[in-house]
Structure formats: C-alpha cells, structure tokens
XYZ file of C-alpha atoms in Angstrom:
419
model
C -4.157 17.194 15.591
C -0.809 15.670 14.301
C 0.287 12.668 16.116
C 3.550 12.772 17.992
C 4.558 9.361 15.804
C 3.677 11.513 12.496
C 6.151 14.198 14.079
C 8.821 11.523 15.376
C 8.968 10.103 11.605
C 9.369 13.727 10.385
C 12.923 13.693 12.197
C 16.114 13.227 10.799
C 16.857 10.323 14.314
C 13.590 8.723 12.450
C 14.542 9.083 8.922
C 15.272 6.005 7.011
C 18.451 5.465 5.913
C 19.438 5.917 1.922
C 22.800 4.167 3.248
C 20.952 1.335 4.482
C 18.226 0.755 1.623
C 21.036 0.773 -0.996
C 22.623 -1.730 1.130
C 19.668 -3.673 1.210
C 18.982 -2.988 -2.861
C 22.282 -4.318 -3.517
C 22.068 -7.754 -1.113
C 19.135 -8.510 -3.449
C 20.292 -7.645 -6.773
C 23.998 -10.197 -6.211
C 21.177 -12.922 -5.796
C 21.457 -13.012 -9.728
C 18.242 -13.692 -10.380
C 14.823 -13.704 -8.573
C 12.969 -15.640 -10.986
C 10.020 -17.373 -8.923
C 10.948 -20.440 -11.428
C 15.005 -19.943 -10.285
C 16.888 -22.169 -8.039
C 15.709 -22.650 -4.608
C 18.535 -25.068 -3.611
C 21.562 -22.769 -4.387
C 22.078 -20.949 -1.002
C 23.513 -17.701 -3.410
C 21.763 -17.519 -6.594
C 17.760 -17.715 -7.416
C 14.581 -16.770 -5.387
C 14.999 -19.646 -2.373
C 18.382 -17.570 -1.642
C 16.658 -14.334 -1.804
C 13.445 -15.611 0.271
C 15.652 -17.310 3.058
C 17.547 -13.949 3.143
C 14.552 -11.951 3.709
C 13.813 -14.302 6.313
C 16.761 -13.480 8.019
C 16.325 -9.515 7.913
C 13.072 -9.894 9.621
C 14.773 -12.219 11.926
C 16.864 -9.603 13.116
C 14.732 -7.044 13.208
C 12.416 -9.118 15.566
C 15.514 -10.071 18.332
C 16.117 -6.335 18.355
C 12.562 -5.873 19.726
C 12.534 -8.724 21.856
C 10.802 -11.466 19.695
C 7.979 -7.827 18.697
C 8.375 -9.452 14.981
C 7.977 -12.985 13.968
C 8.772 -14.916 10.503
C 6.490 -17.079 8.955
C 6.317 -18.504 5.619
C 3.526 -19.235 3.570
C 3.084 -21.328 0.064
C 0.860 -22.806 -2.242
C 1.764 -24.175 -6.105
C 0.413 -22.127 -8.809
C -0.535 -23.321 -12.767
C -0.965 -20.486 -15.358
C 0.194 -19.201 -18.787
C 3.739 -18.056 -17.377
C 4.419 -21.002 -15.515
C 2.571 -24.430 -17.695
C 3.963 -26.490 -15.560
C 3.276 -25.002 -11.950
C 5.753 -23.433 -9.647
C 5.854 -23.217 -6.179
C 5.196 -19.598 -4.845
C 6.244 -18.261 -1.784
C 5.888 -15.316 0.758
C 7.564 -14.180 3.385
C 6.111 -12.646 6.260
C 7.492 -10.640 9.277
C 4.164 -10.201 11.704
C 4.173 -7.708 14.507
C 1.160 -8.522 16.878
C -0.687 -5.634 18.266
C -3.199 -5.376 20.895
C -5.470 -6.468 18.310
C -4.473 -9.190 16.260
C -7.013 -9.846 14.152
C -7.139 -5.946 12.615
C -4.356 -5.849 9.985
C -2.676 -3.355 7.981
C -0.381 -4.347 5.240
C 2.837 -3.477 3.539
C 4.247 -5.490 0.411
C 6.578 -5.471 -2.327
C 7.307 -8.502 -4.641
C 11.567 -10.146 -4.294
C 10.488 -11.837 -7.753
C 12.525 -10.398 -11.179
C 12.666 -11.011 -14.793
C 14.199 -10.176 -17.931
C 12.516 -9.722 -21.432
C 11.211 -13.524 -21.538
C 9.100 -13.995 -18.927
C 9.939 -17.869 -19.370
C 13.956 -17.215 -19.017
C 14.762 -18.153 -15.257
C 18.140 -18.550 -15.547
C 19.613 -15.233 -16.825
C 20.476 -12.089 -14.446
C 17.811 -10.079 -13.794
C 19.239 -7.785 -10.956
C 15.509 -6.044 -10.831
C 16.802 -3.422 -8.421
C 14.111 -0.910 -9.031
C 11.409 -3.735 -9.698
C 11.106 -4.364 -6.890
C 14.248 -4.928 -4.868
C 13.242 -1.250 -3.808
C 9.844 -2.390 -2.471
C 11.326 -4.865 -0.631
C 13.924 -2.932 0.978
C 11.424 0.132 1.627
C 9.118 -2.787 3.488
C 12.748 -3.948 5.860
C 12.961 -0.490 6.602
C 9.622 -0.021 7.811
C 10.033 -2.854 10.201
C 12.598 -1.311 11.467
C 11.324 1.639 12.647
C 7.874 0.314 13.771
C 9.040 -2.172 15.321
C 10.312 0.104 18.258
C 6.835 0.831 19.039
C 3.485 -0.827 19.936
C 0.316 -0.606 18.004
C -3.366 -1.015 18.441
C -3.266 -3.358 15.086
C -0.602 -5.788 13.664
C 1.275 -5.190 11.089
C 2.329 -7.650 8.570
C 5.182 -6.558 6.389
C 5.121 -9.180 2.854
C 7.867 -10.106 0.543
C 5.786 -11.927 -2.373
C 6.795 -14.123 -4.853
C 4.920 -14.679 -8.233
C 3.975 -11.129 -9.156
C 5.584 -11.199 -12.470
C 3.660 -14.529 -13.281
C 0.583 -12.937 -12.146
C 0.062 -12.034 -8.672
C 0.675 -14.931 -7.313
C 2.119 -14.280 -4.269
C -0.004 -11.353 -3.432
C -3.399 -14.105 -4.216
C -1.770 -16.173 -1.893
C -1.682 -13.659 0.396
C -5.096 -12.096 0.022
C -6.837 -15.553 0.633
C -4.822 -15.928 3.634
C -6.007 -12.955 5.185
C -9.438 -13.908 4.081
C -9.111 -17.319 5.426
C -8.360 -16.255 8.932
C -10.702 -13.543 9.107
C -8.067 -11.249 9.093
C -9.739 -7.015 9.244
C -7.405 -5.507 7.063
C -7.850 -1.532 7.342
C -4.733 -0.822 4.403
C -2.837 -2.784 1.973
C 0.000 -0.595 0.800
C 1.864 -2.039 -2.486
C 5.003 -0.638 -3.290
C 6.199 -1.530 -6.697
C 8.566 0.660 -8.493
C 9.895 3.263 -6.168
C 13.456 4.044 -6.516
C 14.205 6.298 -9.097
C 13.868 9.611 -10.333
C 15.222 9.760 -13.699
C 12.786 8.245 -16.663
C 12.494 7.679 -19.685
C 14.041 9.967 -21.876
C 16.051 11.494 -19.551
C 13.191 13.037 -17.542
C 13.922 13.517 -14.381
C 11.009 13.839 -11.609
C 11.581 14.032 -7.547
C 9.229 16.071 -6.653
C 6.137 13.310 -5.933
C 5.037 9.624 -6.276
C 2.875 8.488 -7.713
C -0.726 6.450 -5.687
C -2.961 4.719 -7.490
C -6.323 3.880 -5.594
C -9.601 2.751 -7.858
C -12.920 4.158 -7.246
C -15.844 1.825 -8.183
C -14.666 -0.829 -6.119
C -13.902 -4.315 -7.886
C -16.041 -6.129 -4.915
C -18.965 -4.537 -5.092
C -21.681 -6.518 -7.113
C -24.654 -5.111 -9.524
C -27.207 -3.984 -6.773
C -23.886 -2.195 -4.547
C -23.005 -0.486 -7.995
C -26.601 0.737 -8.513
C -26.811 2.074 -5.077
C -23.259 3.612 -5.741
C -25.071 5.281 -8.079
C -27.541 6.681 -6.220
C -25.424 7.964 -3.648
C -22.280 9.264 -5.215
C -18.726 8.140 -3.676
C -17.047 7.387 -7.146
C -14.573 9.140 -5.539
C -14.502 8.083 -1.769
C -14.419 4.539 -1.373
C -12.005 2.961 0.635
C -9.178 2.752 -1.099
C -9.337 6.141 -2.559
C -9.966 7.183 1.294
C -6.674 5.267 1.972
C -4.667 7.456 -1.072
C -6.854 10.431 0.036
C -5.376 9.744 3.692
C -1.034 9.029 2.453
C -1.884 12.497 0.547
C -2.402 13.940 4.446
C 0.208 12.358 5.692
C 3.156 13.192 3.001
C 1.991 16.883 3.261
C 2.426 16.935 6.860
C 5.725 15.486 6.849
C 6.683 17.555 3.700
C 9.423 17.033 1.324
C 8.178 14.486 -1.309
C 3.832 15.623 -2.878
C 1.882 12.574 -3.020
C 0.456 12.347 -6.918
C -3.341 10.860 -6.390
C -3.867 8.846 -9.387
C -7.422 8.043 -9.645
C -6.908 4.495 -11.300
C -6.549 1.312 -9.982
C -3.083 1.069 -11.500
C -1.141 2.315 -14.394
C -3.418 2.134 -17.685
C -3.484 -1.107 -18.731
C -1.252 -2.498 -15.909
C -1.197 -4.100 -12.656
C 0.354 -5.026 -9.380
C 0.096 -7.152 -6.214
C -2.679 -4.537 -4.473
C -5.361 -6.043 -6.838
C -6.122 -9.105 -5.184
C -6.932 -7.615 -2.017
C -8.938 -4.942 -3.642
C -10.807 -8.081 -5.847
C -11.856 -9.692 -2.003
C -13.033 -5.838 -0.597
C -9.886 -4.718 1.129
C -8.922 -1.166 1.039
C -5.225 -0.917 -1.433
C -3.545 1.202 -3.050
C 0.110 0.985 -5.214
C 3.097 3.308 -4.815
C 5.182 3.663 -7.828
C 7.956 6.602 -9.044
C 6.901 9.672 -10.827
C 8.497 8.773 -13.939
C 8.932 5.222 -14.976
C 12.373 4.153 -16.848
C 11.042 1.439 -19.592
C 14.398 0.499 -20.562
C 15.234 -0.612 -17.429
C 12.376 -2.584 -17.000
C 11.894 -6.563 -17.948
C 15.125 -5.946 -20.162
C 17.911 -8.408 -21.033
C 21.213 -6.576 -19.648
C 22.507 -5.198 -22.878
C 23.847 -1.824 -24.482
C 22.236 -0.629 -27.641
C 24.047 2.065 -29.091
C 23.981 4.969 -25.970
C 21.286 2.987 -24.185
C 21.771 0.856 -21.415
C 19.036 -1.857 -20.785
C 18.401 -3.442 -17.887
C 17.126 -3.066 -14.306
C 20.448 -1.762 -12.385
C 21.179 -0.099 -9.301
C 22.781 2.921 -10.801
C 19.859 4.268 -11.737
C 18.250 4.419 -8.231
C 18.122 7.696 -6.425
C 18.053 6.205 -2.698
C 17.368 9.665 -0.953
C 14.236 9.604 -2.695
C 13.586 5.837 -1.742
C 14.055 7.071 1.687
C 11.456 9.680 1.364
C 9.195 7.078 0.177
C 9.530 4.976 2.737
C 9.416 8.090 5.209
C 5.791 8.536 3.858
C 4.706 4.516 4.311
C 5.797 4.442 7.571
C 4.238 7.500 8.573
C 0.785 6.169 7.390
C 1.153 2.676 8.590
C 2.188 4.030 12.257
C -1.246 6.391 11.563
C -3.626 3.848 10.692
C -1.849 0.913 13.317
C -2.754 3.113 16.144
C -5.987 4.347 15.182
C -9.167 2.114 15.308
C -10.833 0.722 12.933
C -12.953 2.782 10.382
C -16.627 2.653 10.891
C -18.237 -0.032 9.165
C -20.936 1.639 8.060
C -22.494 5.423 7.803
C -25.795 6.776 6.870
C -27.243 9.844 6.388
C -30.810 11.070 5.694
C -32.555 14.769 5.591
C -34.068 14.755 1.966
C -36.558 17.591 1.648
C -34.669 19.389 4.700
C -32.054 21.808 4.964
C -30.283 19.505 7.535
C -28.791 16.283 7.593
C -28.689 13.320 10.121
C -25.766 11.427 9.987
C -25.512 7.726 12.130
C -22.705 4.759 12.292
C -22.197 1.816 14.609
C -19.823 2.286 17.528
C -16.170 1.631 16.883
C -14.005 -0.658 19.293
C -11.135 1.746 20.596
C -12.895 5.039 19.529
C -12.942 8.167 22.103
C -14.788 10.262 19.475
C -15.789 10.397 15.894
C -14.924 13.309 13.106
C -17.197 14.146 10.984
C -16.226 15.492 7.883
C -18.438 17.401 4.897
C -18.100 18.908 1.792
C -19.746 20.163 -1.121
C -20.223 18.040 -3.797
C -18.385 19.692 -6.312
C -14.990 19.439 -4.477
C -12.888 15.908 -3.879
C -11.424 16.898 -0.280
C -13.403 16.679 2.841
C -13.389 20.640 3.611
C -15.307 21.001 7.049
C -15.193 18.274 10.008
C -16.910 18.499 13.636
C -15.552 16.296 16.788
C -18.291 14.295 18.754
C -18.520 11.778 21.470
C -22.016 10.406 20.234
C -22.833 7.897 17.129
C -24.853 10.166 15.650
C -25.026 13.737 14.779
C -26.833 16.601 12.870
C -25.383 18.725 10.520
C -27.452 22.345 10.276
C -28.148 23.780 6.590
C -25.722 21.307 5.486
C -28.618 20.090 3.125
C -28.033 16.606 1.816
C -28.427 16.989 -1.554
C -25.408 18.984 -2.062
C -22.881 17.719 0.466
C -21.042 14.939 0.477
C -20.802 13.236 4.370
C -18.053 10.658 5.897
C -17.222 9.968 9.081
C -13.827 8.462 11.106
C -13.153 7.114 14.494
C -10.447 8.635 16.485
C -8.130 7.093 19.173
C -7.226 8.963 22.893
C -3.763 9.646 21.325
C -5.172 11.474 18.111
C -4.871 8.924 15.424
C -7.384 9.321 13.070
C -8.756 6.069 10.787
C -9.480 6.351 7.303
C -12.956 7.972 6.355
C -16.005 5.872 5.956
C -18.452 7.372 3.181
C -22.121 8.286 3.830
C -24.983 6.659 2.035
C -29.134 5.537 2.192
C-alpha cells in the first residue's frame, strides 16, 4: 500500500521549494563564517548569529502551526585536538510532539563551516554546500510536516561542532540517551546540494546513503551470534537506507545510491554517534563530491575556483532531496515502532516459525522473506497474530524480518530474524 502522505509529498502543492532553500542557503552563507570557535556576540557575523537565526526559522514555523513546533537549545563545552582550549557547542532544536513523545525520529545537518585550517575562525567560510544545504533541507522539512500530526515526534537538529568532531551531534546522541528517548531513524544530511564534481562531472541522477552493517554497538558475543545468523546486511540502519531506497522509488525522480558503508571511506559525519549508542542512522550526501569546494580558503588558482560557494549548488536537486527525507520521515512518524525483537526456528524442517513481541500502535505485522542469496526482501505475508509459519520456506536458505503496520498503512522499518 502507498500512504496517501507518500502520495501528497509526490505533488508539485507538496514539493519543496528550490526558491525557498536557496533563500535559506544564502541567509546562512552572509553569516561570514560558521566557525563553532566564531563570534557569538556579533548579532551578523559567526555561529551565535547563525544559531539564533535558526532559532528564529523554527520559531516561525511553529506559530504557523499553532505552537505544533517548539525551540529549545541545548549545550555542553567540549576539549579536543581542534579546539585545546574548549569551546562551547551548541544545537538547536525545533521539536514537534506527537502522540508519542518519547518515540523519536531524527533529522540533522551541522550550521558549523571552515576553511583549510581547521584552527582559522575568523576568515569566510560561506560553507553553502557543507552544510548550509543540510540545514536548509532540515527548515524545509519542518515546514511541510509540520501541517500534519504524527504518531512520533520529530526533532529537526541544527548541530554545531561537526567539523571539530561531532560535537554537536555527541551532544545530541547523549541527550536522547539521557531521556530515554526511542529513536526509530536518525537521518544526517551532510553534503547535498550539488550536482557538478570534481572534474567537471556532473551527476543528478541519485544520492548517495550510507548505512553500516555490523553495527558499532553490538559487543563480542552480539557479533558472534551475528555470525551465526547472517544480517551483515539487514541491521537497522541498513533497514533504514533499505527503507529511503522504497520511498525515493515511489516518489520517483531522484534513485537512492545504497552505499553499504558507514560513511565515505575513511570519513565521517554527525550519524555516527547515534549509531556508536545503537540507534538506527544513516548519512545523505551528493552523488559526486566537489573537493575544491570543500574546507578551502576562497581563492582562484589559475581556472579553479576554491571555496565552498553558492554557485555551485543545483537547488532543484536539493529540493528533490529533501522531497525524499520528508517522505520517509512522514513514513516512519506515522508508523509504529519496529518490533524489538524477531525469532525464527525450523532447523531440520522444511518450514519456519517466525515470533516477535506485540508492537504498541500495530493493526498487523508484514512478514517479509527472501532467499539468501538476494539483499531485498522479495516475498511478504500480512497477519494479525505475533507469530506465524512460513511453509517450505526452509530456514536455512531464507532470510526472515518482520514490520509492524499502522491502520493508515504506514509501514516501520524491518526488524531481522535470528536464534
């Protein structure tokens, strides 16, 4: 079934705006700079200006729902290599309760920017692409979700700190730890504005996801039973990319790349802190990255320009983007919960029993199989029950998950089957 929200974002009344994400883009980038060591007293240059305007946008957004979205503002001082002397990091926060406000899903993108000294706080460093386009793709989100009412809350995150080293998004990760927060998705989007690369490459056909597969939580007796059961490639944050995959194909117009690594080789971004305390995450970035304009003093070199501008953004494809995130958070905010927990037996049998825990909010459960030489779930079955059989669908060879599905349709990301 598609969801009547996954068809309303499809629309062009539901589209977000290129218009109004440039606009956005370019309120961020004459901040100067967005070092999270810059000025926080100047009310137009440095990160406080940039933070307390972010404030504002979610400000707005929430009197246009009738108070649906409120600010809030969390900090804690930070110590490390990039920072010897400690610096004061902090997010910003738009919340929209739902029915359930303890079950959270996530969108974030880090306001912070640099040039090629990490140190220098002082120079410009518009970073329009990293990540002034996160952060405009997350205000954009708000506004079209916050129109409607979900089962979950969603918290939409401006960090700080990500360039020091994911600072903000720690911050943020403990916090939801702290209050016992459920969080079904964290989507980080870092990187998602442009369409011509390095090289002169240009790419607009996909993004890019990154989701890992051994999870970073589990310990030495969860990998060993990984082992046993298989599910390299299923865990929950490859269910989550697995899932945006769905979604982008339904709405069509932009393929969803699944890149089955945590994050770009030898990189990282504000989704790994959540994924370090067990939360499912995953990172949107562009199909082809631009290097030059990325951590670069502004500068010319000969035919090359350096530095992270705004005329090298390709806001249609920001929008389309976006379209995608807020499709999947509007899926996963009105579906329940994922089961915690599936298992399945029927060694030495051509069957296999397959059992979970009742899911607050759940009408039914899908089942979904597949052989275990494929990566998509290929066969599924509807039931009302907590339990099920699936006939010469021998365990050995089939790989089993289950979801929980809401009255309306929405479907919640797929919990893997083990011992």
């Amino acid at each position: 079934m598609i969801l009547p929200l996954l068809l309303a974002a499809a629309t062009p009344a539901a589209a977000p705006s290129p218009s109004r994400l440039k606009a956005d883009v370019e309120a961020l980038v004459g901040f100067g700079t967005r070092h999270t060591a810059s000025t926080t007293t100047d009310p137009k240059r440095g990160i406080g200006a940039a933070r307390d305007w972010a404030a504002r946008q979610f400000e707005t957004i929430g009197q246009g729902c009738n108070g649906c979205i409120t600010v809030e503002r969390i900090n804690r001082r930070f110590t490390g290599p990039r920072a010897p002397n400690g610096v004061m990091v902090e997010d910003v926060l738009g919340i929209q309760r739902g029915r359930d406000p303890n079950r959270v899903v996530i969108v974030g993108a880090h306001i912070d920017s640099r040039v090629t000294d990490v140190m220098d706080a002082t120079s410009d460093a518009p970073g329009a692409n990293d990540d002034a386009s996160g952060v405009a793709l997350v205000l954009e989100a708000a506004r079209h979700l916050s129109k409607q009412q979900f089962d979950a809350t969603i918290v939409y995150a401006v960090f700080s700190g990500e360039e020091q080293g994911l600072w903000g998004a720690t911050l943020l990760a403990d916090t939801a730890k702290a209050r016992n927060w459920r969080v079904s998705a964290m989507l980080n989007n870092d990187i998602v504005g442009n369409t011509l690369g390095q090289g002169g490459v240009r790419e607009a056909r996909w993004v890019r996801v990154f989701s890992e597969g051994i999870r970073a939580s589990e310990d030495l007796p969860q990998q060993i039973q990984r082992r046993g059961n298989g599910g390299e490639d299923d865990g929950p944050s490859r269910a989550l990319a697995k899932a945006i995959d769905g979604v982008a194909d339904k709405l069509g117009g932009l393929d969803v790349f699944l890149d089955r690594r945590p994050d770009r080789f030898g990189r990282g971004g504000d989704h790994e802190p959540f994924l370090k305390l067990g939360y499912p995450a995953v990172r949107f970035s562009v199909a082809n990255e631009d290097w030059d304009a990325q951590h670069q003093d502004l500068r010319k070199e000969g035919a090359v320009a350096f530095g992270d501008t705004i005329d090298k953004m390709d806001f249609p494809y920001l929008a389309k983007v976006t379209a995608i995130n807020i499709a999947t958070l509007g899926r996963l905010a009105a579906a329940p919960a994922a089961p915690d927990k599936v298992t399945i037996s029927g060694a030495l049998s051509r069957d296999t029993q397959v059992e979970w825990a009742a899911v607050p909010g759940a009408v039914r459960y899908r089942v979904h199989w597949r052989r275990n030489d494929t990566a998509q779930w290929s066969e599924s079955r509807d039931v009302t029950e907590t339990k099920t059989v699936l006939t010469q669908v021998p365990v050995d060879d089939h790989f089993v998950g289950v979801s929980a599905v809401a009255a309306d349709g929405a479907e919640s990301l797929v919990t893997f089957g083990g011992r």
